CSV table of C-alpha atoms and ligand atoms in Angstrom, one decimal:
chain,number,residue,atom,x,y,z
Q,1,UNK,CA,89.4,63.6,190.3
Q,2,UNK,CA,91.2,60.3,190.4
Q,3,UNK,CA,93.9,60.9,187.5
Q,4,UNK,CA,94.9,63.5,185.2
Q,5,UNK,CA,94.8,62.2,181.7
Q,6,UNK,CA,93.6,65.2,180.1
Q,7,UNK,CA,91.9,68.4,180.6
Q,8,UNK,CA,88.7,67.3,178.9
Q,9,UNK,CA,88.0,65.2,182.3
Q,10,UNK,CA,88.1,68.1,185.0
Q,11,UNK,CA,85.2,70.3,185.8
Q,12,UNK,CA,86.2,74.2,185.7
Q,13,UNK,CA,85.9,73.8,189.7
Q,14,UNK,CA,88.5,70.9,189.6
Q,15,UNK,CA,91.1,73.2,187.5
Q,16,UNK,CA,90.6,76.5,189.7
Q,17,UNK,CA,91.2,74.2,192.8
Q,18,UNK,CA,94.5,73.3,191.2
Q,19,UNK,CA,95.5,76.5,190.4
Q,20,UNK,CA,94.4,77.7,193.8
Q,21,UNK,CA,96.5,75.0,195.5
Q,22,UNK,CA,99.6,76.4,193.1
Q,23,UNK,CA,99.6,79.6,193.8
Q,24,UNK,CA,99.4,78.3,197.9
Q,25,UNK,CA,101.9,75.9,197.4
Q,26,UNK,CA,104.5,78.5,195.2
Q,27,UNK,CA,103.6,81.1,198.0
Q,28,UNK,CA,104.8,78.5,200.9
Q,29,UNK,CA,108.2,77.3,199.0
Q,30,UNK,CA,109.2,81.5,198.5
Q,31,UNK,CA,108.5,81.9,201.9
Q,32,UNK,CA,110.4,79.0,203.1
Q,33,UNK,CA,107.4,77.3,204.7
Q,34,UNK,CA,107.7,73.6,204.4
Q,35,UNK,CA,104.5,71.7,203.1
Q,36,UNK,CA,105.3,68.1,203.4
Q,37,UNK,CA,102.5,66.5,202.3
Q,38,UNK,CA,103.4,63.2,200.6
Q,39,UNK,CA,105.9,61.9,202.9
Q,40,UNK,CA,106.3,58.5,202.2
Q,41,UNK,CA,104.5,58.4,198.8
Q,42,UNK,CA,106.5,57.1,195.3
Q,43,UNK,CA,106.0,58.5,192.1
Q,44,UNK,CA,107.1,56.4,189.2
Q,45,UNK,CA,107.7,58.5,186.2
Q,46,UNK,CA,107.9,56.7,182.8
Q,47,UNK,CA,109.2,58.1,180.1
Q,48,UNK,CA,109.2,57.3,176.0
Q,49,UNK,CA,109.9,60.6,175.0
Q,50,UNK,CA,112.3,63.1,176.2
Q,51,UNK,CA,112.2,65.8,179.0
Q,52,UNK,CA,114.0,68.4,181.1
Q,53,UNK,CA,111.0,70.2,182.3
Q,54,UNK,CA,108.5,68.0,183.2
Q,55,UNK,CA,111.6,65.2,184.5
Q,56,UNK,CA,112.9,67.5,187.1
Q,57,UNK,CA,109.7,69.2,187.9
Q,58,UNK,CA,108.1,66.0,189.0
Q,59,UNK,CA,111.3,65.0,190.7
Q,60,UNK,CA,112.0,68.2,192.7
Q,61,UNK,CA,107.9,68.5,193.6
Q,62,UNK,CA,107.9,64.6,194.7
Q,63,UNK,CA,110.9,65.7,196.9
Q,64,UNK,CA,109.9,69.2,198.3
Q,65,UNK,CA,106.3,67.9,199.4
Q,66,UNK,CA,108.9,65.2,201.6
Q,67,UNK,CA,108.0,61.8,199.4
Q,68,UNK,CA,110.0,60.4,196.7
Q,69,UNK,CA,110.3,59.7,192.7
Q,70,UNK,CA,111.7,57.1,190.3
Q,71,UNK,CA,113.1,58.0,186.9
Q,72,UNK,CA,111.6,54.8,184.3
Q,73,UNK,CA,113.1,55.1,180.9
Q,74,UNK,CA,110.5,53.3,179.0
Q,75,UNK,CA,113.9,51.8,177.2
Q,76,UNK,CA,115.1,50.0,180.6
Q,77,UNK,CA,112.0,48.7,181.8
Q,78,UNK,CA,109.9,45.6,180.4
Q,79,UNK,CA,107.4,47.6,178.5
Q,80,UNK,CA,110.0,48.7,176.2
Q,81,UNK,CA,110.5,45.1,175.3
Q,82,UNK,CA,106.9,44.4,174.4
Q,83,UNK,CA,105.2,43.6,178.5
Q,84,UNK,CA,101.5,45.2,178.2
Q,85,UNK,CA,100.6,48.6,179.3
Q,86,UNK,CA,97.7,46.4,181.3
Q,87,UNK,CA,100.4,44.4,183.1
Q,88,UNK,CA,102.9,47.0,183.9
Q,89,UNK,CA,99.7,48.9,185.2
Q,90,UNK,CA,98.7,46.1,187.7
Q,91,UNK,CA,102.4,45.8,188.8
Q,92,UNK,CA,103.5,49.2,189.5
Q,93,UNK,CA,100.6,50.5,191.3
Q,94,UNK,CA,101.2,47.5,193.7
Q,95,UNK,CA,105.0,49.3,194.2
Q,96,UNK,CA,104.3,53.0,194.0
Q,97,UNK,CA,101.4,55.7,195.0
Q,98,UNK,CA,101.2,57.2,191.6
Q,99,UNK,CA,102.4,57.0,187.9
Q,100,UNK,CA,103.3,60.0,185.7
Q,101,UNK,CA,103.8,58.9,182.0
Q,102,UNK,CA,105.3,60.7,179.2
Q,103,UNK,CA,104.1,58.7,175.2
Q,104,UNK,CA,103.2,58.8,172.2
Q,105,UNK,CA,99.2,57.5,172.2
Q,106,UNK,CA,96.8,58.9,174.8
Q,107,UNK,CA,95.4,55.5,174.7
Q,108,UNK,CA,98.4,53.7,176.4
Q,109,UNK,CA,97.9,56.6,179.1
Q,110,UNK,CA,94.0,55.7,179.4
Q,111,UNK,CA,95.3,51.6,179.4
Q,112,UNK,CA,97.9,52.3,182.1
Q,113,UNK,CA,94.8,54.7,184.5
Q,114,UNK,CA,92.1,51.8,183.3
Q,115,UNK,CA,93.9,48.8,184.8
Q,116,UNK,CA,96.4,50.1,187.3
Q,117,UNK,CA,94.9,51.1,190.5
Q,118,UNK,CA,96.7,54.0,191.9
Q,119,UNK,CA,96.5,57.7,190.1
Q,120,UNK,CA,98.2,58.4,186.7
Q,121,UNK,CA,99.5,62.1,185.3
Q,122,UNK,CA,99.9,62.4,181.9
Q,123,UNK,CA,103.3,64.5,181.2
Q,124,UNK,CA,103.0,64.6,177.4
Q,125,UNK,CA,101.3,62.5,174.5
Q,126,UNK,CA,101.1,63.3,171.2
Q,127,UNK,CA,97.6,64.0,171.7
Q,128,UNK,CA,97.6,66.6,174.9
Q,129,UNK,CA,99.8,68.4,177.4
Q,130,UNK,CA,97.7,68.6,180.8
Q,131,UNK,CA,100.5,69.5,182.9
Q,132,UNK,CA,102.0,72.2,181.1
Q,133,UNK,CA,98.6,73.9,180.4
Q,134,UNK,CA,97.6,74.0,184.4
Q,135,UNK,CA,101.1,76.0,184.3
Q,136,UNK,CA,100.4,78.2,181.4
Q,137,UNK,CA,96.9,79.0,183.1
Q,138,UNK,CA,98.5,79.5,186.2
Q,139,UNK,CA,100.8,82.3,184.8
Q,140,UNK,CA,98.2,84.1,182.8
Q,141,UNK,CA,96.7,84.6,186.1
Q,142,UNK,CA,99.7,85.8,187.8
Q,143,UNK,CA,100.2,88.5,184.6
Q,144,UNK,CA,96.4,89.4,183.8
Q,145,UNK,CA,94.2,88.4,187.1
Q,146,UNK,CA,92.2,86.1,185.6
Q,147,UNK,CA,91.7,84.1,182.9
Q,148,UNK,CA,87.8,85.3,182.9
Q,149,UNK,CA,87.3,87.3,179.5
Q,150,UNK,CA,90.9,87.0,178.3
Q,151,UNK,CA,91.8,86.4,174.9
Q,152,UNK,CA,94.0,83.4,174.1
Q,153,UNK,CA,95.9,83.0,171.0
Q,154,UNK,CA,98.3,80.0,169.5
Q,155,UNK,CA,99.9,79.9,166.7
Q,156,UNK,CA,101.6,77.0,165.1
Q,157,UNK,CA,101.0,73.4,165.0
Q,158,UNK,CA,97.6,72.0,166.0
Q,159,UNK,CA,99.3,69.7,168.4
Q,160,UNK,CA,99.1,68.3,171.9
Q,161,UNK,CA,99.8,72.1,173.0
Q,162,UNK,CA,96.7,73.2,170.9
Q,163,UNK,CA,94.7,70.4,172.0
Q,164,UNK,CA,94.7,71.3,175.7
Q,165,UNK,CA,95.0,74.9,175.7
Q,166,UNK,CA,91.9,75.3,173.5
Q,167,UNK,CA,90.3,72.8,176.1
Q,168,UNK,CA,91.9,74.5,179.3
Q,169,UNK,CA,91.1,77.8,177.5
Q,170,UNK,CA,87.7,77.4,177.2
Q,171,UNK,CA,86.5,76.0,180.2
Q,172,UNK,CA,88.2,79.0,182.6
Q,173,UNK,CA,86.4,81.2,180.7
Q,174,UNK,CA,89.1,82.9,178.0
Q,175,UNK,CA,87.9,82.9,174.6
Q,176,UNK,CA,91.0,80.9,172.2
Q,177,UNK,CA,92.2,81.9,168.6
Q,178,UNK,CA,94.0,79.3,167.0
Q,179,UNK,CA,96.2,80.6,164.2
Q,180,UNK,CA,97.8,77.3,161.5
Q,181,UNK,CA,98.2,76.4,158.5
Q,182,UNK,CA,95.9,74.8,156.4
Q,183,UNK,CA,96.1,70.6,157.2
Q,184,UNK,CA,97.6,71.1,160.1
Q,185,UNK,CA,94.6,72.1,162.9
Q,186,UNK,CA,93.8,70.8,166.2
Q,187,UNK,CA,91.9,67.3,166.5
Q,188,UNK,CA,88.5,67.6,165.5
Q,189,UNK,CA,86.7,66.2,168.3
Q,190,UNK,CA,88.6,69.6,170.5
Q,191,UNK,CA,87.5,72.2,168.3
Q,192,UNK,CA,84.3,70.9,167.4
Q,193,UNK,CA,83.6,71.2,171.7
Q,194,UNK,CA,85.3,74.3,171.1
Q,195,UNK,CA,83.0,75.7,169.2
Q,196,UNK,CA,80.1,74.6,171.1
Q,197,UNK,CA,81.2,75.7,174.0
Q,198,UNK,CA,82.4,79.2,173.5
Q,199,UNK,CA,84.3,82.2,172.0
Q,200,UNK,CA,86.8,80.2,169.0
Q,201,UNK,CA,88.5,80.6,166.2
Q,202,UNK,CA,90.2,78.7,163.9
Q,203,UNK,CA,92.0,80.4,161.3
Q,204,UNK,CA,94.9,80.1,158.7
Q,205,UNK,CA,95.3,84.0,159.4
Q,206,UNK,CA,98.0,84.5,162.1
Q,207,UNK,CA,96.9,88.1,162.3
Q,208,UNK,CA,93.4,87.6,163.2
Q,209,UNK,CA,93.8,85.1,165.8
Q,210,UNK,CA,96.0,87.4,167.2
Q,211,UNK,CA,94.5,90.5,167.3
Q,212,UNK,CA,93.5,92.1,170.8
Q,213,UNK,CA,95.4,89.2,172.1
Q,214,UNK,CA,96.1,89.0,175.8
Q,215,UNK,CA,98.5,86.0,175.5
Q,216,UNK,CA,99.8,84.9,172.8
Q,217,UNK,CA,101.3,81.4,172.6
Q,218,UNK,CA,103.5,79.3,170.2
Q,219,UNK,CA,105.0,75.9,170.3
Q,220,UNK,CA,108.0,74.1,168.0
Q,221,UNK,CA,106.6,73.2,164.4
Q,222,UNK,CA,107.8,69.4,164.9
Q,223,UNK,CA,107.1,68.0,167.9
Q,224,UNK,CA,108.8,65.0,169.6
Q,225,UNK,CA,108.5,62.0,167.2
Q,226,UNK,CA,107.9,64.1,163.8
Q,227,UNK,CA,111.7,64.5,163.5
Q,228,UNK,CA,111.0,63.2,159.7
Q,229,UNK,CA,109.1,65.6,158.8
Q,230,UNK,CA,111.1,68.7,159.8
Q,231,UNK,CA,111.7,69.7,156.1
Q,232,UNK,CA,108.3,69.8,154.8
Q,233,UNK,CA,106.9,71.4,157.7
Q,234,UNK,CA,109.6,74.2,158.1
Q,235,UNK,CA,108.3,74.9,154.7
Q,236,UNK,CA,104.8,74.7,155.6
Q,237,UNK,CA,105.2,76.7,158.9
Q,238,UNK,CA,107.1,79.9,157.1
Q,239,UNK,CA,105.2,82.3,158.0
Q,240,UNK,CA,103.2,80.7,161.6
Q,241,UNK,CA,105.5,82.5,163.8
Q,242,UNK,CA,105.2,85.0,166.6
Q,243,UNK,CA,107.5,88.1,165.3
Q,244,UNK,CA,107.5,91.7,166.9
Q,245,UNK,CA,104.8,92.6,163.4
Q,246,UNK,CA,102.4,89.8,165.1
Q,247,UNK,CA,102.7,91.4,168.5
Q,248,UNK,CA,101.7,94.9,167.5
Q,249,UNK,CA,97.6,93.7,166.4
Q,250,UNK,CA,98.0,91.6,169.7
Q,251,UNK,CA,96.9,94.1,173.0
Q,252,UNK,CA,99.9,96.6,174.1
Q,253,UNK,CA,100.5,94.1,177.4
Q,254,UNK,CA,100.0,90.7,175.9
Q,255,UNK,CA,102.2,88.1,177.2
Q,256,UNK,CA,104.5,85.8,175.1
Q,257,UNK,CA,104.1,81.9,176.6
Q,258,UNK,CA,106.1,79.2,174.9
Q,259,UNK,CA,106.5,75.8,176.8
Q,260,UNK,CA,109.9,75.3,175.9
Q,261,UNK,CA,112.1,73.8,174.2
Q,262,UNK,CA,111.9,77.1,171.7
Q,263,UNK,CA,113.6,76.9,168.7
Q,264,UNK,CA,114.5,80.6,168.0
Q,265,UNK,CA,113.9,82.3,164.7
Q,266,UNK,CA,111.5,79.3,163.6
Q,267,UNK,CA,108.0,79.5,165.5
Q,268,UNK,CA,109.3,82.7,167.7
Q,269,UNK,CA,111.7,85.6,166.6
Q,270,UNK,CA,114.9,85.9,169.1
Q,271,UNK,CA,113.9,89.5,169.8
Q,272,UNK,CA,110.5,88.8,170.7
Q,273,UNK,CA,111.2,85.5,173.1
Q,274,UNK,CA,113.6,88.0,174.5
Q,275,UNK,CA,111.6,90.8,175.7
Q,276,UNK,CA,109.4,88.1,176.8
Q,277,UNK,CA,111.9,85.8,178.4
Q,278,UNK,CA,110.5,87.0,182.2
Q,279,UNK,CA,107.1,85.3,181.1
Q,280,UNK,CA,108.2,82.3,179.3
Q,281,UNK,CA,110.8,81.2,181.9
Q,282,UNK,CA,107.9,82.3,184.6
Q,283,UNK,CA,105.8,79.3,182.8
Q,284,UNK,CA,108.9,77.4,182.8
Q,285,UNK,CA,109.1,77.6,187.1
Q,286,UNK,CA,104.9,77.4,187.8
Q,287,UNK,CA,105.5,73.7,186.1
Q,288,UNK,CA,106.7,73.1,189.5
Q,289,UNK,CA,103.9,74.4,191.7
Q,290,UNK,CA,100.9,73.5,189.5
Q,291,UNK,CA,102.6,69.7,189.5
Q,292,UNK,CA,102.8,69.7,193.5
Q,293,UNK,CA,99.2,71.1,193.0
Q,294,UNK,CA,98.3,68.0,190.9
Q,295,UNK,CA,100.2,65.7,193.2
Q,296,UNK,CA,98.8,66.5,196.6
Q,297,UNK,CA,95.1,66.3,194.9
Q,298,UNK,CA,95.6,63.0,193.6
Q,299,UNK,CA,98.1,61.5,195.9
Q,300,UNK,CA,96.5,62.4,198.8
Q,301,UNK,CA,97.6,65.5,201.0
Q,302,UNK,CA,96.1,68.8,201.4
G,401,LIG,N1,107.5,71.8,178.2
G,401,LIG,C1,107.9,70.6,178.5
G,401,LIG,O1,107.1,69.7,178.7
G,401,LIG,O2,109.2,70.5,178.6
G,401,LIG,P1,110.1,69.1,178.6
G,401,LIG,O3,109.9,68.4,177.3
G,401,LIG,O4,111.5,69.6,178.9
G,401,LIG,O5,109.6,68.3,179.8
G,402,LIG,N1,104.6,69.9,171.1
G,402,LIG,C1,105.9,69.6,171.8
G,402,LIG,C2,105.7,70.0,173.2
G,402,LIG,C3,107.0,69.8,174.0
G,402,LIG,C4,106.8,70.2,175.4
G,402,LIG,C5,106.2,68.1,171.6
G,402,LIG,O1,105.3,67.3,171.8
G,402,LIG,O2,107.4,67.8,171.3
């Protein structure tokens, strides 16, 4: 594993080692045991989009594992003012040890881990969500054990969230119900795999995809960069949200995930992000330890 661009690229092995490492890694920093294994090492973070999550995450992992991080608003640095992905590549992995990127097209991801020469992370394109997926995986074994023979659901937008947890899903062995409206499903090429590959749905029928559930998931309607089409989709989103009536066809001990930032009383009811608020904010921390996992594999380390 030289980068992680998206889940599609790692074995089952590669993202059980990760998880592994997590749980080691979160295990050491609540015990207080110090596990400095990057000292010296720079990670450049760019980012187009916003973040609080992944931002600090990086930035507090870079620190704990005793190396360092750089905050790159895409806006203050060259390749906001037109320098090619290629070039900033070749620079900055002359500078740093490894590059984490939030963007808008996978393919400027790909172009910055193609023709730079030192690891890059994707933290978030429009097209998948690697980082926070090793999280979400990480907490559904915490809650259930495993993610062997567990069901899976998400309902909403067929997004970068969709995207990777039908591919992270899959390949550790869950089988994935994907509950949205009509026009608005997962890319193709993912489900298509999907379907080859194991136990999936896709289905306009929230209640369905839901049913027997072990965790059920949900993520905003509009994601970064579709602020323009916030009216029609509120519309077309309605009734694609996780309320207390979706949780009782869903097992008695599902878990509620949501990677945050949640808008309340749009994809998820108040009450129900409430009860499940242990969970979600749960997700929220093991950001921080699958990250460190991610760093110290690709970095160099443990
Ligand atoms: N879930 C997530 O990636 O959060 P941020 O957008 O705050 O980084
Ligand atoms: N789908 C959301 C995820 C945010 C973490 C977005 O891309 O905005």
């Amino acid at each position: 594993m030289k980068h992680l661009l998206k889940l599609f690229d790692l074995t089952e092995k590669e993202i059980n080692d990760i998880l592994n490492l997590a749980d080691q890694l979160k295990y050491e920093r609540k015990h207080g045991l110090s596990h400095r294994l990057l000292e010296g090492k720079m990670l450049g973070m760019i980012f187009r989009k916003s973040s609080t999550r992944t931002r600090v995450s990086f930035e507090a992992g870079m620190y704990q594992l005793g190396g360092g991080s750089l905050f790159l608003s895409a806006s203050d640095l060259q390749i906001g003012r037109g320098e090619p992905v290629q070039d900033t590549a070749r620079v900055l992995s002359r500078y740093l040890d490894g590059i984490m990127i939030r963007t808008f097209a996978q393919e400027e991801v790909e172009a910055l881990a193609e023709y730079g020469s030192i690891p890059v992370i994707n933290g978030l394109t429009d097209y998948a969500h690697p980082c926070q997926v090793l999280a979400d995986l990480m907490t559904i074994r915490e809650y259930k054990g495993t993610t062997k023979g567990k069901k899976l659901c998400y309902i909403g937008d067929g997004n970068n969230m969709a995207n990777s947890l039908i591919v992270g899903g899959i390949k550790t062995g869950m089988s994935v119900a994907v509950g949205c409206p009509n026009g608005y499903e997962p890319d193709a090429i993912v489900t298509d795999w999907a379907k080859s590959k194991g136990d999936f749905l896709c289905t306009q029928d929230i209640f369905e995809a839901a049913k027997d559930a072990d965790a059920v998931y949900t993520d905003v309607w509009a994601s970064m960069g579709m602020e323009e089409e916030i009216i029609r989709r509120k519309n077309d989103f309605s009734e694609y949200k996780v309320t207390s009536k979706l949780m009782s066809v869903a097992k008695n001990d599902a878990v509620v995930l949501h990677c945050l930032p949640a808008h309340r009383e749009e994809e998820i009811t108040t009450e129900i992000f409430e009860q499940h608020a242990d969970e979600i904010f749960e997700e929220a921390e093991n950001r921080l330890h699958a990250q460190k996992a991610v760093l110290v594999k690709l970095l160099g380390g443990r």
